[in-house]
């Protein structure tokens, strides 16, 4: 009897992908082999689970299949000595605690996925390469999703991933947990991994749904662990507070049909007040020091939204000032776009359009739909509907998710442009 195993496979992918890949990387020292064997295990599950039923322990089943595939590959390659010892290690019955003791792990990290994220964020690899490679292997994001997160073309990201893997291989970077005193030098890469993992969940780059709650929840879980591990690092608290503020709005960001509800139109009674309170407490501790980093600044911006009783009470001048502070430490074009929005809300649409125009001239966000949607929105507020419609059409051509496409079509309809015309230029 055939059953629909798709939900079980999707859940297993979210919970087990990173653990399986991490275990195989640790034991085989081969990044591509680990990813390939994990993919084969999930493909086998898709083939067998509908007919045989979902195993009682899906994770253990997938790990066994992946390890067996790795053993077969190592044997097939006829690599002796060290490679055969690696194959033997795959069927070693020792516990993770025993393996960690043998490796001399004194990092204090208990979560395997977080341990391996630290390991992958080696300072010898360029920061962007560390983040991209860790997102690919341990968070399970596709090359397309990672490229969208960095706002760069997919081929560029693919080359970056290859270079990072070659660096690990040629430099002999060890797959081991660093001792506790070396963890701080890996923190920036890990914070970026968790931030981008959450962002892909918060606003999915492709697909039929705007929000991937599983990715958001996993990023928050790991951020909690990291904050517990490094309580004296203000930016870990800043990141955790930021993620909690953002995630607290998840139920209010879409309607029952899955369509986008903008921040100013959201029902704030649906925001998770308990998570906002947690974020406020964590942020209060994080900003007590003299040096406030970019994640703390973003958390302060998110707090302005979360703590305002209604949309009209949002302190946009403060938010604009905070974005200017953020721009002092980063030239990220997405920060510039958000700064333009804040300025527009604080001082008027004309000021926002001037800043958006500068971004357009730079070409940094040429293929980013929200640049065009932002310009269109401020044109609409000024009553320049024809120009606004052109902007919404340009955004529609570039939007990758169905909820965003429906939102843009709705805006065009409000401007008197019918859905047929709105869809004509779409992909």
Coordinates of N, CA and C in Angstrom, one line a residue, residues 372-373 376 385-399 405 408 412 415-418 421-427:
X372 N 12.8 47.6 -6.9 CA 11.8 48.1 -7.8 C 10.5 48.3 -7.1
X373 N 10.2 47.4 -6.2 CA 8.9 47.5 -5.5 C 9.0 48.7 -4.5
X376 N 8.4 51.8 -6.5 CA 7.0 51.9 -6.9 C 6.1 52.3 -5.7
X385 N 1.0 57.3 -10.3 CA 0.5 56.0 -10.4 C 1.1 55.3 -11.7
X386 N 1.3 56.0 -12.8 CA 1.8 55.4 -14.0 C 3.2 54.9 -13.8
X387 N 4.0 55.8 -13.1 CA 5.4 55.4 -12.9 C 5.5 54.3 -11.8
X388 N 4.6 54.3 -10.9 CA 4.5 53.3 -9.9 C 4.2 51.9 -10.5
X389 N 3.3 51.9 -11.5 CA 2.9 50.7 -12.1 C 4.1 50.1 -12.9
X390 N 4.9 50.9 -13.5 CA 6.1 50.5 -14.2 C 7.0 49.8 -13.2
X391 N 7.2 50.4 -12.0 CA 8.0 49.8 -11.0 C 7.5 48.5 -10.5
X392 N 6.2 48.4 -10.3 CA 5.6 47.1 -9.8 C 5.8 46.0 -10.9
X393 N 5.7 46.4 -12.1 CA 5.8 45.4 -13.2 C 7.3 44.9 -13.2
X394 N 8.2 45.8 -13.1 CA 9.6 45.4 -13.0 C 9.9 44.5 -11.9
X395 N 9.3 44.8 -10.7 CA 9.4 43.9 -9.5 C 8.8 42.5 -9.8
X396 N 7.7 42.5 -10.5 CA 7.0 41.3 -10.8 C 7.8 40.4 -11.7
X397 N 8.5 41.0 -12.6 CA 9.4 40.2 -13.5 C 10.5 39.5 -12.7
X398 N 10.9 40.0 -11.6 CA 12.0 39.5 -10.8 C 11.6 38.7 -9.6
X399 N 10.3 38.8 -9.1 CA 9.9 38.1 -7.9 C 9.9 36.6 -8.1
X405 N 4.5 37.6 -5.8 CA 3.9 37.9 -7.1 C 2.5 38.3 -7.0
X408 N 2.3 41.9 -5.6 CA 2.6 42.9 -6.7 C 1.4 43.0 -7.7
X412 N -0.8 46.4 -8.6 CA -1.1 46.8 -9.9 C -2.6 47.0 -10.1
X415 N -3.9 50.1 -8.8 CA -3.6 51.3 -9.6 C -4.4 51.3 -10.9
X416 N -5.3 50.3 -11.1 CA -6.1 50.3 -12.3 C -5.5 49.5 -13.4
X417 N -4.4 48.7 -13.1 CA -3.8 47.8 -14.1 C -4.3 46.4 -13.8
X418 N -5.0 45.8 -14.8 CA -5.6 44.5 -14.7 C -4.6 43.4 -14.5
X421 N -2.6 42.4 -17.8 CA -1.4 43.3 -18.1 C -0.3 43.1 -17.1
X422 N -0.7 42.8 -15.8 CA 0.4 42.7 -14.8 C 1.2 41.5 -15.0
X423 N 0.6 40.4 -15.6 CA 1.3 39.2 -15.7 C 2.1 39.1 -17.1
X424 N 1.8 40.0 -18.0 CA 2.3 39.9 -19.3 C 3.9 39.9 -19.3
X425 N 4.5 40.7 -18.5 CA 5.9 40.7 -18.5 C 6.6 39.8 -17.5
X426 N 5.8 39.0 -16.8 CA 6.4 38.1 -15.8 C 7.1 36.9 -16.4
X427 N 7.8 36.2 -15.5 CA 8.5 35.0 -16.0 C 7.6 33.8 -16.3

